[in-house]
mmCIF file of C-alpha atoms in Angstrom:
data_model
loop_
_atom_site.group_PDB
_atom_site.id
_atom_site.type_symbol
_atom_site.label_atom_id
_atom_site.label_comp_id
_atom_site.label_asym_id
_atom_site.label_seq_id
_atom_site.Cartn_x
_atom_site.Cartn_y
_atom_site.Cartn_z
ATOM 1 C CA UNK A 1 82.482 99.457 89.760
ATOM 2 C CA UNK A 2 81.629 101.126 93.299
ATOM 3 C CA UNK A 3 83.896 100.729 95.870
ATOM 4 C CA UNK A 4 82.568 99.118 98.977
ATOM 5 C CA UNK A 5 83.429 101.022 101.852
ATOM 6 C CA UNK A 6 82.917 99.758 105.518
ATOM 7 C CA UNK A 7 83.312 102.402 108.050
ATOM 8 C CA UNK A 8 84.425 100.660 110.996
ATOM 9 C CA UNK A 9 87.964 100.681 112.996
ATOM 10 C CA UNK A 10 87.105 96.753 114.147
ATOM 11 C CA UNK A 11 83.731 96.906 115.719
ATOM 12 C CA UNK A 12 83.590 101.224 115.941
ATOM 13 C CA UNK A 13 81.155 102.761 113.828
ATOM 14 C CA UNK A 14 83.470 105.678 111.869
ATOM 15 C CA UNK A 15 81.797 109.171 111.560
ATOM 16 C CA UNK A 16 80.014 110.085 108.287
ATOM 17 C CA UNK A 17 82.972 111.050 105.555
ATOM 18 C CA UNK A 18 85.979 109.085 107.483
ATOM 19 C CA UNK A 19 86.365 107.556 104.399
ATOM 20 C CA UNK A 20 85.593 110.061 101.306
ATOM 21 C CA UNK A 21 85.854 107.928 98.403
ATOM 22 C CA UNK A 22 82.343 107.346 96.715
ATOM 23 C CA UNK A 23 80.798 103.811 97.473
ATOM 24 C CA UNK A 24 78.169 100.839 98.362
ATOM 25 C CA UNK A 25 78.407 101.214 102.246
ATOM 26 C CA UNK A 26 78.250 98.086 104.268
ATOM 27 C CA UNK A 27 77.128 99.910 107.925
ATOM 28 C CA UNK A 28 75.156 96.439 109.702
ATOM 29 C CA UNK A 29 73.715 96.808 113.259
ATOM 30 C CA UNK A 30 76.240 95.028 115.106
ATOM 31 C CA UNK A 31 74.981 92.726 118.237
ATOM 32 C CA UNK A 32 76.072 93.445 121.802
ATOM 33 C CA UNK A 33 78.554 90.973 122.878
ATOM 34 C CA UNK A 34 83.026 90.764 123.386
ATOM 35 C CA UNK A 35 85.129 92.295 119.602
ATOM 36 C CA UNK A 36 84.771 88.764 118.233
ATOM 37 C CA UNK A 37 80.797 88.597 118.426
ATOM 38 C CA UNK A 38 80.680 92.110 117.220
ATOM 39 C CA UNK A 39 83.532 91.441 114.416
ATOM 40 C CA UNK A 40 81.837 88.324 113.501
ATOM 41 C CA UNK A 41 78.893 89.658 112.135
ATOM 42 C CA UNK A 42 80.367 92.464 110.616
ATOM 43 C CA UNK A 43 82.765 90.437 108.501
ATOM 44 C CA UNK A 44 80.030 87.645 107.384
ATOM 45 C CA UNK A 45 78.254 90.960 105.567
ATOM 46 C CA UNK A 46 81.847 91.780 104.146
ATOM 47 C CA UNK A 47 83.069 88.182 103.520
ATOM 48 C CA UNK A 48 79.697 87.627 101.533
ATOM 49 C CA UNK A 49 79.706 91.008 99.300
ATOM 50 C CA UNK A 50 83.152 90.075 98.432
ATOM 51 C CA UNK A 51 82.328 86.758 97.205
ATOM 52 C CA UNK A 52 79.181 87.740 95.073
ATOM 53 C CA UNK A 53 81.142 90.545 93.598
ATOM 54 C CA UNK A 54 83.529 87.904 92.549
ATOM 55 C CA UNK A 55 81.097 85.750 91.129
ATOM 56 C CA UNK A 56 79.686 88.254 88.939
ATOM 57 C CA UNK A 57 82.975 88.929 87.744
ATOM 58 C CA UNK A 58 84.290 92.086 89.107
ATOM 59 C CA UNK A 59 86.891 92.836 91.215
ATOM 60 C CA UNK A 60 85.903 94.050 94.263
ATOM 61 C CA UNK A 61 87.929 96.758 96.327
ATOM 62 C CA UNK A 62 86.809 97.081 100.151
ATOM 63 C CA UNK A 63 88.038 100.303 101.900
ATOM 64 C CA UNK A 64 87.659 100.208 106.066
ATOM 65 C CA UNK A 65 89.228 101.744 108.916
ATOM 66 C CA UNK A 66 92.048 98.682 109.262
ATOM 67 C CA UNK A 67 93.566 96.106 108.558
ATOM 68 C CA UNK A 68 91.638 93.278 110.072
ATOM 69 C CA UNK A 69 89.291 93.808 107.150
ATOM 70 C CA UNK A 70 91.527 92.226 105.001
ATOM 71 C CA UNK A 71 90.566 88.796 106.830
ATOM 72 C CA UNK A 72 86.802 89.124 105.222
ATOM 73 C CA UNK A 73 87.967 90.214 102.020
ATOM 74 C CA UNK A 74 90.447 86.727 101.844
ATOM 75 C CA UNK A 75 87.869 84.952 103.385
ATOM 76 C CA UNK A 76 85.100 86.160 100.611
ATOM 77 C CA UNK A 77 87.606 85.350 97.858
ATOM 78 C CA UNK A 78 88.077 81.724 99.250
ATOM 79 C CA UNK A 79 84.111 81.645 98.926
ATOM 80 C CA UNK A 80 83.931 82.256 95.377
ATOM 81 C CA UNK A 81 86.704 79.558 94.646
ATOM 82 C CA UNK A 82 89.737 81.324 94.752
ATOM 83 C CA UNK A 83 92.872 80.375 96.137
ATOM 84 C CA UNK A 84 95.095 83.664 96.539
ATOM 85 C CA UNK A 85 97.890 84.193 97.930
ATOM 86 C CA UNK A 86 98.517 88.063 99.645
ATOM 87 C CA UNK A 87 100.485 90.617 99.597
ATOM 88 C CA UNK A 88 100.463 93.162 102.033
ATOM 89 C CA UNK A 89 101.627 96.470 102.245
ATOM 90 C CA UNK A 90 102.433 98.289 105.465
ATOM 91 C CA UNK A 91 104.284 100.175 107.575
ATOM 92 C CA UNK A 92 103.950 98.032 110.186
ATOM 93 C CA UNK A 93 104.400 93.941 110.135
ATOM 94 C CA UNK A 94 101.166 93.164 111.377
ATOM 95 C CA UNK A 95 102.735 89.888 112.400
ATOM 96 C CA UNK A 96 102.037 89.730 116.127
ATOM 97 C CA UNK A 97 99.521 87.339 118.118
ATOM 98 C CA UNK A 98 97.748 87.472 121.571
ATOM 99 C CA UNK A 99 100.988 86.338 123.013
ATOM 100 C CA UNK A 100 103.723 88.262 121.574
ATOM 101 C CA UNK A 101 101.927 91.828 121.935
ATOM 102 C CA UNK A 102 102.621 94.157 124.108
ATOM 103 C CA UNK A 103 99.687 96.611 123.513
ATOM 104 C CA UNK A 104 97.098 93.550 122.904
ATOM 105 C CA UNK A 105 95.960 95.893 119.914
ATOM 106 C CA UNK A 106 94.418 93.225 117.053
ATOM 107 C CA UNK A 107 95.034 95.584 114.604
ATOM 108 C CA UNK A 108 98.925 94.756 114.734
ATOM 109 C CA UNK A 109 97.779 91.039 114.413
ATOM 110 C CA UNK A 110 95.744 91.212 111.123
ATOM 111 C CA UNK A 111 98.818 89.195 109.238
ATOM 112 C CA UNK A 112 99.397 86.358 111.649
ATOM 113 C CA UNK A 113 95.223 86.036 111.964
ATOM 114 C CA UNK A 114 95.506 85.209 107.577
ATOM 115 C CA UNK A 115 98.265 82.464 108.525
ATOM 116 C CA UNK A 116 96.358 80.646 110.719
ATOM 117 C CA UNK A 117 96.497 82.377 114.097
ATOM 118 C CA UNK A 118 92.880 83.840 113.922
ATOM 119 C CA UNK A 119 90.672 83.616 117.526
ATOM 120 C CA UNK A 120 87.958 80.682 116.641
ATOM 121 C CA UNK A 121 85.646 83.358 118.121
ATOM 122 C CA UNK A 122 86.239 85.474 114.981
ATOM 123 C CA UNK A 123 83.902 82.875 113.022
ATOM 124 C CA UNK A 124 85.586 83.439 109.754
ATOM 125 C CA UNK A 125 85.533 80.183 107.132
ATOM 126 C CA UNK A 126 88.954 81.546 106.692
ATOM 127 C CA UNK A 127 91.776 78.682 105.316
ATOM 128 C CA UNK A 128 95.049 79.522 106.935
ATOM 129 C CA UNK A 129 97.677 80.999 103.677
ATOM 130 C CA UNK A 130 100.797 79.519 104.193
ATOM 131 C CA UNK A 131 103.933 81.774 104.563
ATOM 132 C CA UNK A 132 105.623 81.433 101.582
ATOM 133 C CA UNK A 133 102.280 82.701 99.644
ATOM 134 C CA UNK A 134 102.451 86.350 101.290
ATOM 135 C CA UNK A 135 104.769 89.278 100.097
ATOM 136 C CA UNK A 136 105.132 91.710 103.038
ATOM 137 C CA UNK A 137 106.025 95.207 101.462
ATOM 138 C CA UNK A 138 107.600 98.051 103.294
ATOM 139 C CA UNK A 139 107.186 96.664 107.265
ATOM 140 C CA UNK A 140 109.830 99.159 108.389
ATOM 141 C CA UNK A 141 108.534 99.249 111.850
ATOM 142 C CA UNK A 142 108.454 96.188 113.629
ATOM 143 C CA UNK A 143 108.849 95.286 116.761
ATOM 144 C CA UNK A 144 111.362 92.850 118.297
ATOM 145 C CA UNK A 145 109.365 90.146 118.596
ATOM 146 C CA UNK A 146 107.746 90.465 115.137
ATOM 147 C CA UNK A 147 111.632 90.807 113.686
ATOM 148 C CA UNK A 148 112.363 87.606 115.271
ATOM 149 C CA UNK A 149 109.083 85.631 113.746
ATOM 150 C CA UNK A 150 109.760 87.232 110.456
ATOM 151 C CA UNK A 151 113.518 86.570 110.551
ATOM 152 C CA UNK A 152 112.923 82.604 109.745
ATOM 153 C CA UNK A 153 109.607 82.609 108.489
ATOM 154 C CA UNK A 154 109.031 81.944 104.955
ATOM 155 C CA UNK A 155 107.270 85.345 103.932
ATOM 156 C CA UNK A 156 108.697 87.223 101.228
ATOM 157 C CA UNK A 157 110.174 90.686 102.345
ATOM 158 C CA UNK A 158 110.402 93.246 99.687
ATOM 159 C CA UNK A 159 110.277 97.612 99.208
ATOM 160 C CA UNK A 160 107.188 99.293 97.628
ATOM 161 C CA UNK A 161 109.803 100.033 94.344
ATOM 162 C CA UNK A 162 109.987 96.218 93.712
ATOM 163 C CA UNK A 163 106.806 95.254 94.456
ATOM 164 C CA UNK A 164 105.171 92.892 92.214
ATOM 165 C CA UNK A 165 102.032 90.408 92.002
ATOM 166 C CA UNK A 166 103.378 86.477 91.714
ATOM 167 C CA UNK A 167 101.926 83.798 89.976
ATOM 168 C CA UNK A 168 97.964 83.224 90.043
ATOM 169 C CA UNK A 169 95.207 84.855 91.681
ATOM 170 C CA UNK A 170 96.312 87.456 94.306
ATOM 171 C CA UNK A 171 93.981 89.265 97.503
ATOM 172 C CA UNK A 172 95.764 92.782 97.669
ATOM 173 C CA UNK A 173 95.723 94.581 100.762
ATOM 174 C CA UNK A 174 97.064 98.454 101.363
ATOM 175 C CA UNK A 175 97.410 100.231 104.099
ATOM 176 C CA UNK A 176 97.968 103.863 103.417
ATOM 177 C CA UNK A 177 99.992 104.111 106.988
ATOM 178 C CA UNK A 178 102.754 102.732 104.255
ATOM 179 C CA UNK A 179 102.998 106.130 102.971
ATOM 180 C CA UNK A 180 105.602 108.197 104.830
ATOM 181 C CA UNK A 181 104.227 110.098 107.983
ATOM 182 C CA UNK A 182 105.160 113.266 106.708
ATOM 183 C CA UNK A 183 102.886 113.064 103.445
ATOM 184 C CA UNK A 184 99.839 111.896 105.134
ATOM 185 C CA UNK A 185 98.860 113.685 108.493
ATOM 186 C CA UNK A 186 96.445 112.541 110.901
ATOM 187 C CA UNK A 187 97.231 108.712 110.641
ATOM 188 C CA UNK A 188 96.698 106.470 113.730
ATOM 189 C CA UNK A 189 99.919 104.974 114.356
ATOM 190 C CA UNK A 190 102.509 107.234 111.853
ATOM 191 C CA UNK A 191 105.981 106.141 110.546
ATOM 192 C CA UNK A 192 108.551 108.249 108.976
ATOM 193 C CA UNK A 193 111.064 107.407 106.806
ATOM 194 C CA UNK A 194 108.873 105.880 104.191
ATOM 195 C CA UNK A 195 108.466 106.218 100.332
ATOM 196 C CA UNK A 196 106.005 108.824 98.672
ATOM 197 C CA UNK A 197 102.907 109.085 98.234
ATOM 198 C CA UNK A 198 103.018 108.781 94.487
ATOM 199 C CA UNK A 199 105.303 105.972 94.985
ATOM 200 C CA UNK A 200 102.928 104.157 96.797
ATOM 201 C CA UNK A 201 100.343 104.661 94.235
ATOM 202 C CA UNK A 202 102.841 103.801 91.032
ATOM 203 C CA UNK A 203 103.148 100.457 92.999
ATOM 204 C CA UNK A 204 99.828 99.519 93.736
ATOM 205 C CA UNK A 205 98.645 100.551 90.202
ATOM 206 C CA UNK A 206 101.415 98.078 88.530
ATOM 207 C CA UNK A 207 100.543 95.147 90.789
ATOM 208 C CA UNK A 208 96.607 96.170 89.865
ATOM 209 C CA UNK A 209 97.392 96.527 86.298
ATOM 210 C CA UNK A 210 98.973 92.856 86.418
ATOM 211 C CA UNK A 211 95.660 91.875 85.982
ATOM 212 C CA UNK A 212 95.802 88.686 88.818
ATOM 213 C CA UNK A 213 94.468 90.798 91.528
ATOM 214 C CA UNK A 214 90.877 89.407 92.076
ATOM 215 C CA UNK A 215 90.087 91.819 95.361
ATOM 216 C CA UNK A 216 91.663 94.812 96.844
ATOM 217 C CA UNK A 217 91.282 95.819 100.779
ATOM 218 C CA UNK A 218 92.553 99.779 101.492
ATOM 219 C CA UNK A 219 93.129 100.475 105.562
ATOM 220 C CA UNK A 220 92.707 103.815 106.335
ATOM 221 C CA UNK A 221 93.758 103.762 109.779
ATOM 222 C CA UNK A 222 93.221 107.623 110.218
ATOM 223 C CA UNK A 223 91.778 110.253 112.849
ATOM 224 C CA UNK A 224 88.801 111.037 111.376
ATOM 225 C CA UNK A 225 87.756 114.659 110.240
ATOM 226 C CA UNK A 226 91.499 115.383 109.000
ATOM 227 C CA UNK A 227 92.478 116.510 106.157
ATOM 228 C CA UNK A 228 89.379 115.079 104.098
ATOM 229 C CA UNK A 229 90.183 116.475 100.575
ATOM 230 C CA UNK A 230 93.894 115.318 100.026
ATOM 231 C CA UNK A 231 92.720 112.066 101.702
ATOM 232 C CA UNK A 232 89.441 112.158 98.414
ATOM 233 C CA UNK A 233 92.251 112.690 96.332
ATOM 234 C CA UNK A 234 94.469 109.908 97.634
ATOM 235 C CA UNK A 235 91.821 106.907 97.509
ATOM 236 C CA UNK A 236 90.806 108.448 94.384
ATOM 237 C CA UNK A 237 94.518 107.762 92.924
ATOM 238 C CA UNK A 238 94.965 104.725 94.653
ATOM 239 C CA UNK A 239 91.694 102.773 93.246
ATOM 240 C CA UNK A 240 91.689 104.169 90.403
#
């Protein structure tokens, strides 16, 4: 089935080919207004595409610019009845809110918005997932104050080698920063030290192949024009 691809980084319209990987693309007119007006509409399209895909049967993979599109994709899956938990790989933790960042970028909120920490601006129908149904994979670069939140909460913490789906239905989410730096130039915010490429891939095809994913949300948080035919390749691999 076609992958849907959204070419937005939040509310930015991406350039034509940011995201080479063939596709339905969901590309609304978004409404002047603050990020959460804009976001809002864009993610009702999303939320709603997800759910009908659902419903029909299929399981839908989204592809954007980051990670806050993995809030429509949950929210979509909610829609059509499900009740998934997550699990989310990523350099990063993605675990901050308004408060605890430094940089006030949402981006590195995306994870705290699924538990419940979401702006009521944003609009989503979104039901809060509680900790202990998220598996955070990788998250090697955190900052203090996302340490300390994830140091007592009740998230699972595991590598990209023992990654697995749990019980029932699951919303998968991927963001390719999770490959190491080195493999993958051109990335917005890069980390070194990480696992392959193809380990990556080997990963997210086993938890795919488990058969209890029932949507799939790929971040490519990327500077566009980079790179473009080992980044075809890699979406290629990684959807399958």
């Amino acid at each position: 089935m076609p992958a849907l691809l959204v070419p937005f980084h939040q509310d930015e319209r991406l350039p034509d080919g940011a995201l080479p990987l063939p596709g339905d693309a969901v590309t609304p007119d978004l409404p002047d207004g603050d990020l959460w007006r804009r976001l809002n509409a864009l993610y009702d399209d999303v939320a709603g595409e997800v759910a009908r895909r659902i419903d029909a049967g299929e399981r839908p993979t989204v592809v954007s610019g980051d990670c806050l599109m993995a809030l429509p994709v949950l929210a979509g899956a909610q829609r059509a009845g499900a009740d998934p938990s997550v699990i989310w790989f990523d350099a990063h933790g993605d675990a901050h809110t308004p408060a605890s960042s430094t940089s006030g970028y949402v981006g590195g909120m995306a994870l705290r918005f699924a538990l419940g920490e979401a702006p009521r601006a944003l609009g989503l129908d979104l039901r809060p997932l509680p900790e202990e149904r998220v598996t955070l994979v990788d998250a090697r670069d955190l900052d203090p104050a996302e340490a300390e939140y994830l140091a007592s909460a009740a998230i699972r913490r595991t590598t990209v080698a023992e990654a697995a789906a749990p019980e029932g239905p699951v919303v998968l989410h991927v963001d390719l920063d999770v490959i190491d730096a080195g493999e993958l130039p051109g990335l917005l915010f890069p980390v070194s030290g990480g696992p392959s490429r193809d380990e990556v891939v080997a990963a997210v095809r086993r938890v795919l192949d488990s058969g209890q994913v029932v949507a799939f949300d790929v971040a490519c948080p990327w500077h566009p024009g980079q790179d473009n035919d080992n980044r075809a390749r890699l979406l290629a691999e990684i959807t399958g």
